[in-house]
CSV table of N, CA, C and O in Angstrom, one decimal:
chain,number,residue,atom,x,y,z
S,1,UNK,N,77.9,-2.1,45.6
S,1,UNK,CA,77.0,-2.7,44.6
S,1,UNK,C,77.4,-2.2,43.2
S,1,UNK,O,77.5,-3.0,42.3
S,2,UNK,N,77.7,-1.0,43.1
S,2,UNK,CA,78.0,-0.4,41.8
S,2,UNK,C,79.3,-1.0,41.2
S,2,UNK,O,79.3,-1.4,40.1
S,3,UNK,N,80.3,-1.1,42.1
S,3,UNK,CA,81.6,-1.7,41.6
S,3,UNK,C,81.4,-3.1,41.1
S,3,UNK,O,81.9,-3.5,40.1
S,4,UNK,N,80.7,-3.9,41.9
S,4,UNK,CA,80.5,-5.3,41.5
S,4,UNK,C,79.6,-5.4,40.2
S,4,UNK,O,80.0,-6.2,39.3
S,5,UNK,N,78.6,-4.6,40.1
S,5,UNK,CA,77.8,-4.6,38.9
S,5,UNK,C,78.6,-4.2,37.7
S,5,UNK,O,78.5,-4.8,36.6
S,6,UNK,N,79.4,-3.1,37.8
S,6,UNK,CA,80.2,-2.7,36.7
S,6,UNK,C,81.2,-3.7,36.2
S,6,UNK,O,81.5,-4.0,35.1
S,7,UNK,N,81.9,-4.4,37.2
S,7,UNK,CA,82.9,-5.4,36.9
S,7,UNK,C,82.4,-6.7,36.5
S,7,UNK,O,83.0,-7.4,35.6
S,8,UNK,N,81.2,-7.1,37.0
S,8,UNK,CA,80.8,-8.5,36.7
S,8,UNK,C,79.4,-8.6,36.0
S,8,UNK,O,79.0,-9.6,35.5
S,9,UNK,N,78.6,-7.5,36.1
S,9,UNK,CA,77.3,-7.5,35.5
S,9,UNK,C,76.3,-8.2,36.5
S,9,UNK,O,75.2,-8.4,36.2
S,10,UNK,N,76.8,-8.5,37.7
S,10,UNK,CA,75.9,-9.1,38.7
S,10,UNK,C,75.7,-8.2,39.9
S,10,UNK,O,76.6,-7.4,40.3
S,11,UNK,N,74.5,-8.2,40.5
S,11,UNK,CA,74.2,-7.4,41.6
S,11,UNK,C,74.3,-8.3,42.9
S,11,UNK,O,73.7,-9.4,42.9
S,12,UNK,N,75.1,-7.9,43.8
S,12,UNK,CA,75.2,-8.8,45.1
S,12,UNK,C,73.9,-8.8,45.8
S,12,UNK,O,73.1,-7.8,45.8
S,13,UNK,N,73.6,-9.9,46.5
S,13,UNK,CA,72.4,-10.0,47.2
S,13,UNK,C,72.6,-9.4,48.7
S,13,UNK,O,73.8,-9.1,49.0
S,14,UNK,N,71.6,-9.3,49.5
S,14,UNK,CA,71.7,-8.7,50.8
S,14,UNK,C,72.7,-9.4,51.7
S,14,UNK,O,73.5,-8.8,52.4
S,15,UNK,N,72.8,-10.8,51.6
S,15,UNK,CA,73.7,-11.5,52.5
S,15,UNK,C,75.2,-11.2,52.1
S,15,UNK,O,76.0,-11.0,52.9
S,16,UNK,N,75.4,-11.0,50.8
S,16,UNK,CA,76.8,-10.7,50.3
S,16,UNK,C,77.2,-9.2,50.8
S,16,UNK,O,78.3,-9.0,51.2
S,17,UNK,N,76.2,-8.3,50.7
S,17,UNK,CA,76.4,-7.0,51.2
S,17,UNK,C,76.7,-6.9,52.7
S,17,UNK,O,77.6,-6.2,53.1
S,18,UNK,N,76.0,-7.7,53.4
S,18,UNK,CA,76.2,-7.7,54.9
S,18,UNK,C,77.5,-8.3,55.2
S,18,UNK,O,78.1,-7.9,56.2
S,19,UNK,N,78.0,-9.3,54.4
S,19,UNK,CA,79.3,-9.8,54.7
S,19,UNK,C,80.4,-8.8,54.4
S,19,UNK,O,81.4,-8.7,55.1
S,20,UNK,N,80.2,-8.0,53.3
S,20,UNK,CA,81.2,-7.0,53.0
S,20,UNK,C,81.1,-5.8,53.9
S,20,UNK,O,82.1,-5.1,54.2
S,21,UNK,N,79.9,-5.5,54.4
S,21,UNK,CA,79.7,-4.3,55.2
S,21,UNK,C,79.0,-4.7,56.5
S,21,UNK,O,77.8,-4.4,56.8
S,22,UNK,N,79.7,-5.4,57.4
S,22,UNK,CA,79.0,-6.0,58.6
S,22,UNK,C,78.4,-5.0,59.6
S,22,UNK,O,77.5,-5.3,60.3
S,23,UNK,N,78.9,-3.8,59.6
S,23,UNK,CA,78.5,-2.8,60.5
S,23,UNK,C,77.4,-1.8,60.0
S,23,UNK,O,77.0,-0.9,60.7
S,24,UNK,N,76.9,-2.1,58.8
S,24,UNK,CA,76.0,-1.2,58.2
S,24,UNK,C,74.6,-1.3,58.9
S,24,UNK,O,74.2,-2.4,59.2
S,25,UNK,N,73.9,-0.2,59.0
S,25,UNK,CA,72.6,-0.2,59.6
S,25,UNK,C,71.6,-0.8,58.5
S,25,UNK,O,71.7,-0.5,57.3
S,26,UNK,N,70.7,-1.6,59.0
S,26,UNK,CA,69.8,-2.3,58.1
S,26,UNK,C,68.9,-1.3,57.2
S,26,UNK,O,68.7,-1.5,56.0
S,27,UNK,N,68.5,-0.2,57.8
S,27,UNK,CA,67.8,0.8,57.1
S,27,UNK,C,68.6,1.4,56.0
S,27,UNK,O,68.2,1.6,54.9
S,28,UNK,N,69.9,1.7,56.3
S,28,UNK,CA,70.8,2.3,55.3
S,28,UNK,C,71.0,1.3,54.2
S,28,UNK,O,71.0,1.7,53.0
S,29,UNK,N,71.2,0.0,54.5
S,29,UNK,CA,71.3,-1.0,53.5
S,29,UNK,C,70.1,-1.1,52.6
S,29,UNK,O,70.2,-1.1,51.4
S,30,UNK,N,68.9,-1.1,53.2
S,30,UNK,CA,67.7,-1.2,52.4
S,30,UNK,C,67.5,0.0,51.5
S,30,UNK,O,67.1,-0.2,50.3
S,31,UNK,N,67.8,1.2,52.0
S,31,UNK,CA,67.7,2.4,51.2
S,31,UNK,C,68.7,2.4,50.1
S,31,UNK,O,68.4,2.8,48.9
S,32,UNK,N,69.9,1.9,50.3
S,32,UNK,CA,70.9,1.8,49.3
S,32,UNK,C,70.5,0.8,48.2
S,32,UNK,O,70.7,1.1,47.0
S,33,UNK,N,70.0,-0.3,48.6
S,33,UNK,CA,69.5,-1.3,47.6
S,33,UNK,C,68.4,-0.7,46.8
S,33,UNK,O,68.4,-0.9,45.5
S,34,UNK,N,67.5,-0.1,47.4
S,34,UNK,CA,66.3,0.5,46.7
S,34,UNK,C,66.8,1.6,45.7
S,34,UNK,O,66.3,1.7,44.6
S,35,UNK,N,67.7,2.4,46.1
S,35,UNK,CA,68.3,3.5,45.3
S,35,UNK,C,69.0,2.9,44.1
S,35,UNK,O,68.9,3.4,43.0
S,36,UNK,N,69.8,1.8,44.3
S,36,UNK,CA,70.5,1.1,43.2
S,36,UNK,C,69.5,0.6,42.2
S,36,UNK,O,69.6,0.8,41.0
S,37,UNK,N,68.4,0.0,42.6
S,37,UNK,CA,67.4,-0.5,41.7
S,37,UNK,C,66.7,0.6,41.0
S,37,UNK,O,66.4,0.5,39.8
S,38,UNK,N,66.4,1.7,41.7
S,38,UNK,CA,65.8,2.9,41.1
S,38,UNK,C,66.7,3.5,40.0
S,38,UNK,O,66.2,3.8,38.9
S,39,UNK,N,67.9,3.6,40.2
S,39,UNK,CA,68.9,4.1,39.2
S,39,UNK,C,68.9,3.2,37.9
S,39,UNK,O,68.9,3.7,36.8
S,40,UNK,N,68.9,1.9,38.1
S,40,UNK,CA,69.0,1.0,37.0
S,40,UNK,C,67.7,0.8,36.3
S,40,UNK,O,67.6,0.2,35.3
S,41,UNK,N,66.6,1.2,37.0
S,41,UNK,CA,65.3,1.0,36.4
S,41,UNK,C,64.8,-0.4,36.4
S,41,UNK,O,65.2,-1.2,37.4
S,42,UNK,N,64.1,-0.8,35.4
S,42,UNK,CA,63.6,-2.2,35.4
S,42,UNK,C,64.4,-3.2,34.7
S,42,UNK,O,63.9,-4.2,34.2
S,43,UNK,N,65.7,-2.9,34.6
S,43,UNK,CA,66.6,-3.9,33.9
S,43,UNK,C,66.5,-5.2,34.7
S,43,UNK,O,66.6,-5.2,36.0
S,44,UNK,N,66.3,-6.3,34.1
S,44,UNK,CA,66.2,-7.6,34.8
S,44,UNK,C,67.5,-7.9,35.7
S,44,UNK,O,67.4,-8.4,36.7
S,45,UNK,N,68.6,-7.5,35.2
S,45,UNK,CA,69.9,-7.7,36.0
S,45,UNK,C,69.9,-6.9,37.2
S,45,UNK,O,70.7,-7.2,38.1
S,46,UNK,N,69.1,-5.9,37.4
S,46,UNK,CA,69.1,-5.0,38.5
S,46,UNK,C,68.4,-5.5,39.7
S,46,UNK,O,68.3,-4.9,40.7
S,47,UNK,N,67.9,-6.8,39.7
S,47,UNK,CA,67.3,-7.4,40.8
S,47,UNK,C,65.9,-6.8,41.1
S,47,UNK,O,65.6,-6.6,42.2
S,48,UNK,N,65.2,-6.4,40.0
S,48,UNK,CA,63.8,-5.9,40.2
S,48,UNK,C,63.0,-6.9,40.9
S,48,UNK,O,63.2,-8.1,40.9
S,49,UNK,N,61.9,-6.5,41.5
S,49,UNK,CA,61.1,-7.4,42.3
S,49,UNK,C,60.5,-8.5,41.4
S,49,UNK,O,60.3,-9.6,41.9
S,50,UNK,N,60.3,-8.3,40.2
S,50,UNK,CA,59.7,-9.3,39.3
S,50,UNK,C,60.7,-10.4,39.0
S,50,UNK,O,60.3,-11.5,38.6
S,51,UNK,N,61.9,-10.2,39.3
S,51,UNK,CA,62.9,-11.3,39.1
S,51,UNK,C,63.3,-12.0,40.3
S,51,UNK,O,64.2,-12.9,40.3
S,52,UNK,N,62.8,-11.7,41.5
S,52,UNK,CA,63.1,-12.4,42.7
S,52,UNK,C,62.5,-13.8,42.7
S,52,UNK,O,61.3,-13.9,42.3
S,53,UNK,N,63.3,-14.8,43.1
S,53,UNK,CA,62.7,-16.1,43.2
S,53,UNK,C,62.3,-16.3,44.6
S,53,UNK,O,63.0,-16.1,45.5
S,54,UNK,N,61.0,-16.8,44.7
S,54,UNK,CA,60.5,-17.0,46.1
S,54,UNK,C,60.6,-18.5,46.4
S,54,UNK,O,60.4,-19.3,45.6
C-alpha cells in the first residue's frame, strides 16, 4: 500500500491487495489497511470512511 501511495498518490482497494497478496490472512489485511489509514489520518486520499462510495 505504501509503495503504491508514494508512487501514484492512490491507495489500492481491497481487491487489488488480494490480487497482489493472494495468501494473506483476511484479519492481517484488515489490520494493515486500518493501520495505513491511521498513519495517514483523515486525508481524503487515504480512503477514510467518509470517502467510501456505497
